[in-house]
Coordinates of C-alpha atoms in Angstrom, one line a residue:
X175 CA -95.9 9.7 -123.0
X176 CA -99.7 9.8 -124.0
X177 CA -101.8 8.7 -121.6
X178 CA -104.1 5.5 -122.3
X179 CA -107.9 6.4 -123.1
X180 CA -110.1 6.6 -120.0
X181 CA -112.3 4.0 -122.1
X182 CA -109.6 1.2 -122.3
X183 CA -108.6 1.9 -118.6
X184 CA -112.1 1.2 -117.6
X185 CA -112.2 -1.8 -119.7
X186 CA -109.1 -3.1 -118.4
X187 CA -110.0 -2.3 -114.9
X188 CA -113.3 -4.1 -115.2
X189 CA -112.0 -6.7 -117.1
X190 CA -109.2 -7.6 -114.3
X191 CA -112.1 -7.4 -111.7
X192 CA -114.3 -9.9 -113.7
X193 CA -111.0 -12.1 -114.3
X194 CA -110.1 -11.8 -110.4
X195 CA -113.9 -12.3 -109.3
X196 CA -113.8 -15.8 -111.9
X197 CA -110.7 -16.8 -110.1
X198 CA -111.7 -16.2 -106.6
X199 CA -115.3 -17.7 -107.0
X200 CA -113.8 -20.9 -108.9
X201 CA -111.1 -21.4 -105.9
X202 CA -114.2 -21.4 -103.5
X203 CA -116.2 -23.5 -105.4
X204 CA -113.9 -26.1 -105.8
X205 CA -113.1 -25.7 -102.0
X206 CA -116.5 -26.5 -101.5
X207 CA -116.8 -29.4 -103.8
X208 CA -113.3 -30.7 -102.0
X209 CA -115.0 -30.5 -98.5
X210 CA -118.3 -32.3 -99.9
X211 CA -116.1 -35.2 -101.5
X212 CA -114.6 -35.2 -98.0
X213 CA -118.0 -36.0 -96.1
X214 CA -119.4 -38.2 -98.7
X215 CA -115.9 -40.6 -98.4
X216 CA -116.5 -40.7 -94.8
X217 CA -119.9 -42.0 -94.9
X218 CA -118.8 -44.5 -97.7
X219 CA -115.5 -45.5 -95.6
X220 CA -117.7 -46.0 -92.5
X221 CA -120.6 -48.2 -94.4
X222 CA -118.1 -50.4 -96.1
X223 CA -116.1 -51.0 -92.5
X224 CA -119.4 -51.5 -91.0
X225 CA -120.4 -54.1 -93.6
X226 CA -117.1 -56.1 -93.7
X227 CA -117.3 -56.0 -89.8
X228 CA -120.7 -57.9 -89.9
X229 CA -119.8 -60.4 -92.3
X230 CA -120.2 -64.0 -90.5
X231 CA -117.4 -65.4 -92.7
X232 CA -115.2 -62.7 -91.8
X233 CA -115.8 -63.3 -88.1
X234 CA -114.9 -66.7 -88.2
X235 CA -111.6 -66.3 -90.4
X236 CA -110.2 -63.5 -88.6
X237 CA -110.0 -66.2 -85.3
X238 CA -108.0 -68.8 -87.6
X239 CA -104.4 -68.8 -87.8
X240 CA -104.4 -68.2 -91.9
X241 CA -107.6 -67.3 -92.3
X242 CA -106.5 -64.3 -94.5
X243 CA -106.6 -67.1 -97.3
X244 CA -110.5 -66.6 -96.8
X245 CA -110.9 -62.9 -95.7
X246 CA -108.7 -61.6 -98.3
X247 CA -110.9 -62.5 -101.5
X248 CA -114.1 -61.6 -99.8
X249 CA -112.7 -58.1 -98.9
X250 CA -111.5 -57.5 -102.4
X251 CA -114.8 -58.1 -103.7
X252 CA -116.6 -55.5 -101.2
X253 CA -113.8 -53.2 -102.2
X254 CA -114.7 -53.4 -105.7
X255 CA -118.5 -53.1 -105.4
X256 CA -118.0 -49.9 -102.9
X257 CA -115.3 -48.4 -105.0
X258 CA -113.0 -47.9 -102.0
X259 CA -109.1 -47.8 -102.1
X260 CA -108.2 -50.3 -99.5
X261 CA -110.0 -52.4 -96.9
X262 CA -107.6 -53.9 -94.0
X263 CA -108.9 -56.4 -91.7
X264 CA -106.9 -57.3 -88.6
X265 CA -107.2 -59.7 -85.7
X266 CA -106.5 -58.5 -81.9
X267 CA -102.5 -59.2 -82.7
X268 CA -102.6 -57.1 -85.6
X269 CA -102.1 -59.2 -87.9
X270 CA -103.5 -58.4 -91.5
X271 CA -106.3 -60.6 -93.0
X272 CA -106.4 -58.5 -95.7
X273 CA -104.5 -55.8 -97.6
X274 CA -104.4 -54.5 -101.2
X275 CA -101.0 -55.6 -101.4
X276 CA -100.7 -59.2 -100.7
X277 CA -97.4 -59.2 -99.6
X278 CA -98.6 -57.7 -96.9
X279 CA -101.1 -60.6 -95.7
X280 CA -99.8 -62.2 -92.4
X281 CA -97.5 -59.3 -91.2
X282 CA -98.5 -57.0 -88.5
X283 CA -99.4 -53.6 -89.0
X284 CA -97.5 -50.6 -87.2
X285 CA -99.8 -47.7 -87.6
X286 CA -100.3 -45.1 -85.0
X287 CA -103.5 -44.3 -85.4
X288 CA -104.9 -48.0 -85.2
X289 CA -104.8 -48.2 -81.2
X290 CA -108.3 -46.9 -80.4
X291 CA -109.5 -49.3 -82.8
X292 CA -108.2 -52.2 -80.8
X293 CA -110.3 -51.0 -77.8
X294 CA -113.6 -51.0 -79.2
X295 CA -113.6 -47.3 -80.4
X296 CA -115.1 -46.3 -83.9
X297 CA -114.1 -43.4 -85.3
X298 CA -112.0 -41.7 -88.5
X299 CA -108.8 -40.4 -89.1
X300 CA -107.1 -38.5 -92.0
X301 CA -103.6 -39.2 -92.9
X302 CA -101.0 -38.9 -95.3
X303 CA -100.0 -41.6 -97.4
X304 CA -98.2 -42.7 -100.8
X305 CA -101.4 -42.1 -102.5
X306 CA -102.1 -38.7 -100.7
X307 CA -104.6 -37.8 -98.2
X308 CA -107.0 -40.6 -97.0
X309 CA -109.9 -40.4 -95.0
X310 CA -109.6 -43.9 -92.8
X311 CA -112.7 -45.1 -91.2
X312 CA -112.0 -47.8 -87.9
X313 CA -114.7 -50.3 -86.8
X314 CA -114.0 -53.2 -84.3
X315 CA -115.0 -56.8 -85.3
X316 CA -117.3 -58.8 -82.6
X317 CA -118.2 -62.2 -82.2
X318 CA -121.8 -63.4 -81.1
X319 CA -121.0 -62.6 -77.6
X320 CA -119.8 -59.3 -78.4
X321 CA -116.3 -59.8 -77.7
X322 CA -113.7 -57.9 -79.8
X323 CA -111.9 -60.2 -82.2
X324 CA -110.3 -57.9 -84.8
X325 CA -110.5 -54.5 -86.4
X326 CA -111.8 -53.4 -89.8
X327 CA -110.0 -50.4 -91.4
X328 CA -111.3 -48.5 -94.7
X329 CA -109.5 -45.9 -96.3
X330 CA -110.3 -43.5 -99.6
X331 CA -108.2 -40.8 -100.9
X332 CA -109.6 -37.3 -100.7
X333 CA -109.3 -36.1 -104.1
X334 CA -106.8 -33.0 -104.6
X335 CA -107.4 -29.8 -105.8
X336 CA -105.8 -30.3 -109.1
X337 CA -107.9 -33.7 -109.6
X338 CA -111.1 -32.0 -108.9
X339 CA -110.1 -29.4 -111.5
X340 CA -109.3 -32.4 -113.7
X341 CA -112.8 -33.8 -113.5
X342 CA -114.1 -30.2 -113.9
X343 CA -112.3 -29.3 -117.0
X344 CA -114.8 -29.2 -119.5
X345 CA -117.1 -27.4 -117.2
X346 CA -114.8 -24.7 -116.1
X347 CA -113.4 -24.3 -119.7
X348 CA -116.8 -23.2 -120.6
X349 CA -117.5 -21.4 -117.5
X350 CA -114.4 -19.3 -118.2
X351 CA -115.3 -18.8 -121.7
X352 CA -118.8 -17.5 -121.3
X353 CA -117.5 -15.3 -118.7
X354 CA -114.5 -13.9 -120.3
X355 CA -116.8 -13.2 -123.2
X356 CA -119.9 -11.5 -121.2
X357 CA -117.0 -9.8 -119.1
X358 CA -115.6 -8.3 -122.3
X359 CA -119.1 -7.3 -123.7
X360 CA -119.7 -5.9 -120.2
X361 CA -116.6 -3.6 -119.7
X362 CA -117.2 -2.2 -123.2
X363 CA -120.7 -1.3 -122.5
X364 CA -119.8 0.1 -118.7
X365 CA -116.9 2.1 -120.5
X366 CA -118.9 3.6 -123.0
X367 CA -121.5 4.4 -120.4
X368 CA -119.2 6.0 -118.3
X369 CA -117.6 8.0 -120.9
X370 CA -121.0 9.2 -121.9
X371 CA -121.6 10.7 -118.5
X372 CA -118.1 12.3 -118.6
X373 CA -119.3 14.2 -121.8
X374 CA -116.9 12.4 -123.7
X375 CA -113.9 13.9 -121.6
X376 CA -110.7 12.7 -120.4
X377 CA -110.3 12.7 -116.5
X378 CA -107.3 15.2 -116.9
X379 CA -109.7 17.3 -118.9
X380 CA -112.4 17.1 -116.3
X381 CA -109.8 17.9 -113.8
X382 CA -108.7 21.0 -115.6
X383 CA -112.2 22.2 -116.5
X384 CA -112.9 21.9 -112.5
X385 CA -109.8 24.0 -111.6
X386 CA -110.8 26.6 -114.3
X387 CA -114.2 26.9 -113.0
X388 CA -113.4 27.0 -109.4
X389 CA -110.7 29.5 -110.1
X390 CA -113.2 31.8 -112.0
X391 CA -115.7 31.8 -109.3
X392 CA -113.3 32.5 -106.6
X393 CA -111.9 35.6 -108.8
X394 CA -115.7 36.8 -109.5
X395 CA -116.4 40.1 -108.0
X396 CA -119.9 38.8 -107.1
X397 CA -121.0 36.3 -104.3
X398 CA -122.1 33.0 -105.6
X399 CA -124.0 30.3 -103.8
X400 CA -125.5 27.5 -105.4
X401 CA -127.5 24.2 -103.8
X402 CA -129.2 21.0 -105.0
X403 CA -132.4 20.3 -104.8
X404 CA -132.0 18.9 -101.3
X405 CA -130.6 22.3 -100.5
X406 CA -126.8 20.9 -100.0
X407 CA -124.5 23.8 -100.8
X408 CA -122.5 23.2 -104.1
X409 CA -120.8 26.6 -104.9
X410 CA -119.8 29.2 -102.2
X411 CA -117.0 31.5 -103.8
X412 CA -114.6 33.8 -101.5
X413 CA -116.7 36.9 -102.2
X414 CA -120.0 35.4 -100.9
X415 CA -117.8 34.7 -97.8
X416 CA -116.4 38.1 -97.3
X417 CA -120.1 39.4 -98.3
X418 CA -121.6 37.4 -95.1
X419 CA -118.5 37.5 -93.1
X420 CA -118.3 33.8 -92.9
X421 CA -115.2 31.4 -93.0
X422 CA -114.7 27.6 -93.6
X423 CA -115.5 24.8 -96.5
X424 CA -119.1 24.7 -96.8
X425 CA -119.3 22.4 -99.8
X426 CA -121.9 19.7 -98.8
X427 CA -123.5 21.6 -96.1
X428 CA -127.3 22.4 -95.5
X429 CA -127.6 26.0 -96.8
X430 CA -129.8 26.5 -93.9
X431 CA -127.2 25.7 -91.2
X432 CA -124.8 28.0 -92.5
X433 CA -127.1 31.1 -93.7
X434 CA -130.6 31.5 -92.6
X435 CA -131.1 34.9 -94.8
X436 CA -130.1 34.0 -98.2
X437 CA -133.5 33.6 -99.4
X438 CA -132.2 30.9 -101.9
X439 CA -134.0 27.8 -100.6
X440 CA -137.2 29.8 -101.3
X441 CA -136.2 29.1 -105.2
X442 CA -136.0 25.4 -105.3
X443 CA -139.2 25.7 -103.5
X444 CA -141.0 27.9 -105.9
X445 CA -138.8 27.3 -108.9
X446 CA -139.2 31.0 -109.9
X447 CA -136.3 33.5 -110.7
X448 CA -136.0 36.6 -108.6
X449 CA -133.8 39.5 -110.3
X450 CA -132.6 42.5 -108.5
X451 CA -133.7 42.1 -105.4
X452 CA -132.5 44.0 -102.7
X453 CA -131.8 42.4 -99.2
X454 CA -130.5 43.5 -96.0
X455 CA -128.2 40.7 -94.3
X456 CA -126.5 41.7 -91.2
X457 CA -126.4 45.4 -91.6
X458 CA -125.4 45.3 -95.2
X459 CA -127.6 46.1 -98.1
X460 CA -127.4 43.4 -100.8
X461 CA -128.5 43.2 -104.4
X462 CA -129.5 39.5 -105.5
X463 CA -130.2 37.6 -108.5
X464 CA -131.7 34.1 -107.4
X465 CA -132.6 31.6 -110.6
X466 CA -133.2 28.1 -110.4
X467 CA -131.2 25.6 -112.1
X468 CA -132.9 23.0 -114.5
X469 CA -131.7 19.9 -116.6
X470 CA -133.8 18.3 -119.1
X471 CA -136.8 20.6 -117.8
X472 CA -136.1 19.2 -114.3
X473 CA -135.2 21.4 -111.2
X474 CA -131.9 20.3 -109.9
X475 CA -131.3 23.2 -108.0
X476 CA -130.6 27.3 -107.5
X477 CA -128.1 29.7 -107.6
X478 CA -127.8 33.2 -106.0
X479 CA -125.4 36.1 -107.1
X480 CA -125.0 38.6 -104.9
X481 CA -123.7 42.1 -105.0
X482 CA -122.6 44.2 -102.2
X483 CA -124.2 47.6 -102.4
X484 CA -123.8 49.1 -99.0
X485 CA -120.8 51.6 -99.8
X486 CA -122.5 52.5 -103.1
X487 CA -126.3 53.2 -101.2
X488 CA -124.5 55.2 -98.6
X489 CA -122.8 57.1 -101.3
X490 CA -126.1 57.7 -103.2
X491 CA -128.1 58.7 -100.0
X492 CA -125.1 61.1 -99.2
X493 CA -125.8 62.2 -102.9
X494 CA -129.4 62.3 -102.7
X495 CA -129.4 64.0 -99.5
X496 CA -127.0 66.7 -101.3
X497 CA -128.9 67.0 -104.4
X498 CA -132.3 67.5 -102.7
X499 CA -130.8 70.4 -100.6
X500 CA -128.8 71.9 -103.7
X501 CA -132.5 71.7 -105.6
X502 CA -134.2 73.5 -102.7
X503 CA -131.5 76.0 -102.5
X504 CA -131.7 76.5 -106.4
X505 CA -135.4 77.1 -106.2
X506 CA -134.9 79.3 -103.0
X507 CA -132.5 81.4 -104.6
X508 CA -134.5 82.1 -107.9
X509 CA -137.2 83.0 -105.6
X510 CA -135.4 85.0 -103.6
X511 CA -134.3 86.8 -106.7
X512 CA -137.8 87.6 -107.5
X513 CA -138.8 88.8 -104.2
X514 CA -135.7 91.1 -104.3
X515 CA -136.7 92.4 -107.6
X516 CA -140.1 93.2 -106.5
X517 CA -138.6 94.7 -103.3
X518 CA -136.5 97.1 -105.5
X519 CA -139.5 98.1 -107.7
X520 CA -141.6 98.8 -104.6
X521 CA -138.6 100.9 -103.3
X522 CA -138.0 102.9 -106.5
X523 CA -141.9 103.7 -106.7
X524 CA -141.6 105.2 -103.3
X525 CA -143.2 102.6 -101.1
X526 CA -141.0 101.6 -98.7
X527 CA -143.3 100.4 -96.2
X528 CA -144.8 97.5 -98.5
X529 CA -141.4 96.5 -99.2
X530 CA -140.2 96.4 -95.8
X531 CA -143.4 94.4 -94.8
X532 CA -142.4 91.9 -98.2
X533 CA -138.7 91.0 -96.7
X534 CA -140.3 90.5 -93.1
X535 CA -143.0 88.1 -94.6
X536 CA -140.3 86.4 -97.1
X537 CA -137.9 85.9 -94.1
X538 CA -140.8 84.8 -91.8
X539 CA -142.1 82.3 -94.1
X540 CA -139.0 80.9 -94.9
X541 CA -137.7 80.3 -91.3
X542 CA -141.3 78.9 -90.6
X543 CA -140.7 76.2 -92.9
X544 CA -137.2 75.1 -92.3
X545 CA -138.3 75.2 -88.4
X546 CA -141.1 73.0 -88.9
X547 CA -139.0 70.4 -91.1
X548 CA -136.3 70.2 -88.6
X549 CA -138.7 69.8 -85.7
X550 CA -140.9 66.9 -87.1
X551 CA -138.9 65.3 -89.7
X552 CA -136.2 63.5 -88.1
X553 CA -134.0 62.7 -91.3
X554 CA -132.0 65.2 -93.0
X555 CA -132.5 63.5 -96.5
X556 CA -136.1 63.2 -96.1
X557 CA -136.3 66.7 -94.9
X558 CA -134.5 68.3 -97.5
X559 CA -136.6 66.6 -100.5
X560 CA -139.5 68.0 -98.8
X561 CA -138.0 71.5 -98.5
X562 CA -136.9 71.0 -102.5
X563 CA -140.2 69.7 -103.3
X564 CA -141.9 72.6 -101.5
X565 CA -139.9 75.2 -103.4
X566 CA -140.4 73.7 -106.6
X567 CA -144.2 73.8 -106.4
X568 CA -143.9 77.4 -106.0
X569 CA -142.0 77.9 -109.0
X570 CA -144.6 75.9 -111.1
X571 CA -147.7 77.5 -109.4
X572 CA -148.2 74.4 -107.1
X573 CA -149.2 74.8 -103.1
X574 CA -147.3 71.8 -101.5
X575 CA -148.1 71.7 -98.1
X576 CA -146.9 69.4 -95.2
X577 CA -149.3 68.6 -92.8
X578 CA -148.5 70.3 -89.5
X579 CA -149.4 67.4 -87.4
X580 CA -146.9 65.2 -89.2
X581 CA -144.3 63.2 -87.8
X582 CA -141.2 61.0 -89.0
X583 CA -138.4 59.6 -86.9
X584 CA -137.5 56.1 -88.3
X585 CA -137.6 54.2 -90.9
X586 CA -139.6 50.7 -91.3
X587 CA -138.1 47.4 -90.9
X588 CA -136.1 46.5 -93.9
X589 CA -136.3 50.2 -95.6
X590 CA -133.5 52.5 -95.5
X591 CA -132.9 56.4 -96.5
X592 CA -132.3 55.3 -100.0
X593 CA -135.6 53.5 -100.1
X594 CA -137.6 56.3 -98.5
X595 CA -136.1 59.2 -100.9
X596 CA -137.0 57.2 -103.7
X597 CA -140.4 56.2 -102.4
X598 CA -141.3 59.8 -101.5
X599 CA -139.7 61.7 -104.6
X600 CA -141.7 59.4 -107.1
X601 CA -144.9 60.1 -105.3
X602 CA -144.2 63.8 -105.6
X603 CA -143.2 63.9 -109.0
X604 CA -146.3 61.7 -110.2
X605 CA -148.1 64.5 -108.1
X606 CA -146.6 67.4 -110.1
X607 CA -147.3 65.4 -113.5
X608 CA -150.8 65.1 -112.6
X609 CA -151.0 69.1 -113.1
X610 CA -149.2 68.9 -116.3
X611 CA -152.3 68.7 -118.8
X612 CA -155.3 70.7 -116.6
X613 CA -155.4 74.5 -116.1
X614 CA -156.7 75.2 -112.9
X615 CA -156.3 78.1 -110.5
X616 CA -155.7 76.2 -107.4
X617 CA -153.1 73.6 -107.9
X618 CA -152.4 71.8 -104.5
X619 CA -150.5 68.6 -103.3
X620 CA -150.9 67.8 -99.5
X621 CA -148.4 65.5 -97.8
X622 CA -148.7 63.8 -94.2
X623 CA -146.8 61.7 -92.1
X624 CA -148.0 59.4 -89.4
X625 CA -145.9 57.4 -87.0
X626 CA -145.9 55.2 -84.2
X627 CA -144.3 51.9 -82.6
X628 CA -146.0 50.0 -84.7
X629 CA -147.0 51.6 -87.9
X630 CA -145.5 54.3 -90.5
X631 CA -148.1 55.6 -92.7
X632 CA -147.3 58.3 -95.8
X633 CA -150.0 60.4 -97.6
X634 CA -149.5 62.1 -100.7
X635 CA -153.0 63.3 -102.2
X636 CA -153.2 65.8 -105.2
X637 CA -156.3 67.7 -106.8
X638 CA -154.6 67.2 -110.4
X639 CA -155.9 65.3 -113.7
X640 CA -156.7 61.9 -111.6
X641 CA -156.9 58.6 -113.5
X642 CA -159.7 56.6 -115.2
X643 CA -160.7 53.3 -113.6
X644 CA -159.4 51.4 -116.9
X645 CA -155.8 52.2 -116.0
X646 CA -155.7 51.4 -112.1
X647 CA -154.9 47.7 -112.7
X648 CA -151.9 48.3 -114.6
X649 CA -150.4 50.9 -112.6
X650 CA -147.6 49.1 -111.3
X651 CA -146.4 47.5 -114.5
X652 CA -142.6 48.0 -115.3
X653 CA -142.9 50.6 -118.1
X654 CA -146.3 51.5 -118.1
X655 CA -147.4 55.3 -118.1
X656 CA -149.9 57.4 -118.8
X657 CA -147.7 60.5 -119.8
X658 CA -146.5 59.3 -123.4
X659 CA -144.0 62.1 -124.0
X660 CA -142.0 62.2 -121.0
X661 CA -143.1 59.3 -118.4
X662 CA -140.5 56.5 -118.1
X663 CA -143.2 54.1 -116.3
X664 CA -140.9 53.4 -113.6
X665 CA -142.0 55.6 -110.9
X666 CA -145.0 53.4 -109.5
X667 CA -142.9 50.1 -110.1
X668 CA -140.6 51.1 -107.9
X669 CA -142.8 52.4 -105.3
X670 CA -144.3 49.1 -105.5
X671 CA -140.9 47.1 -105.1
X672 CA -140.4 49.4 -102.0
X673 CA -143.5 48.9 -100.4
X674 CA -143.5 45.0 -101.1
X675 CA -139.7 45.0 -99.4
X676 CA -141.0 46.9 -96.3
X677 CA -144.2 44.0 -96.2
X678 CA -146.2 47.7 -97.0
X679 CA -149.8 48.3 -98.2
X680 CA -150.9 50.6 -100.9
X681 CA -154.4 52.1 -100.8
X682 CA -154.8 54.1 -104.0
X683 CA -158.1 56.3 -105.0
X684 CA -158.2 58.5 -108.2
X685 CA -161.2 60.0 -110.1
X686 CA -160.4 61.4 -113.3
X687 CA -160.8 65.5 -113.2
X688 CA -160.5 65.5 -109.5
X689 CA -157.2 64.1 -107.9
X690 CA -155.5 61.1 -106.6
X691 CA -154.9 60.2 -103.3
X692 CA -152.4 57.7 -102.2
X693 CA -151.8 56.4 -98.4
X694 CA -149.1 54.0 -97.9
X695 CA -148.8 51.9 -94.4
X696 CA -145.5 50.1 -93.4
X697 CA -145.5 47.9 -90.4
X698 CA -142.4 49.1 -87.8
X699 CA -141.7 46.0 -86.8
X700 CA -142.0 42.7 -89.0
X701 CA -141.9 39.0 -87.9
X702 CA -138.5 37.5 -88.3
X703 CA -139.9 34.6 -89.8
X704 CA -141.0 36.6 -92.6
X705 CA -137.3 36.8 -93.4
X706 CA -135.8 33.5 -92.5
X707 CA -135.5 31.7 -95.7

């Protein structure tokens, strides 16, 4: 069975609400009118009773045996003038001296609520009679000496609910027609507005889309977290919970109460996207893309997509270390092969002493370099990288020397082995590249490490081609290179990213034709609040 469109459901519901409200409002209004009418009848009844009780003709006639012949005509006239349903005058024996039914004149009254009136009480009563519910006012009649000589009872019928509606039929009809008309128009406008807000979709379509979207987010292999412009979580998929090692339903909670280091609120504050930023969270290496969410050019929130690169980074670090050692061994093997050929030549020339001396020197030099790196550089990947670059420098005719006072034992805060290998590797490759366009006999690259409990500094200095001042402002731009044939433009860009990640500082000086010196300084400890976002 085909469902009724949402527009008609909304119109029907809102129209029913209008009718129900009109019904309740009408009942309340008519009840208020009835109460007001009853109050007015009380006042009118009491005023009429007092008027009759104060008439001198009534006082005289009520004491005479057949005084009703005088009293009844006078009372009828007053009753008509005051628009009262009935007025009954009785003497102290309860004999009626006036009554709307003439046959009741001269006969005693048997009413139960009349007794207090014969004891000089003035009061009201409400009773059910043949004509309906009646408000009755009781007033004693007194002579000139203030002695009670009778009672006046004035009754007025309270109009019923139906009677009041009958009197207001025309007004009610106008109100009902106008209310229903405007209710119909308003219902149609409301239905159209809601339908527009729902993108012209039916509820079952929205439900299906929500289920599909939720299933999609939870099946993604990336962590997804979204917040609104008040930093309230709107999306938190299962992969994100796995990455950040949390459990529970966080929708509707402030992001800062759930995670302190997502750096997602800063996107709302700055309204600027951040792509492919590597951050460390709970010991994990995470690549984060954080993007502001806008609607009609107005910021309404932010979304972050996280990828856990911990295992990949570990493998990359291992591969990087292996690659550096393999490169060092390759260069070393090539170098040793050349020296073996030289030693063999010296022996064939009949100079065994020189051949033996060359072998001793080669062995001693190799042992010195390896021993120095093992002692001063405590990380195998960095040591392997330096060893490979020293050997490669020999291949290229470049002296690569590590300062004998260097010392490196720990990575700066927020950086790891992978970062440092990328940083140092690019610095040295740029230094090698500085000798490609020049011819000089003394090609030299100096490397120095300095580390304390507070600072870690790296110096790479060469006497290569250097750079002119016009290039310096653009050095860290992505894709910018001075080596048009082989350069990628990513070396210094990656270096700058790593320096920013470690909250470090770059001091670069370069003179064209003289060389380049780069000093990078990192703080070993960084205040937590710099990372609490």
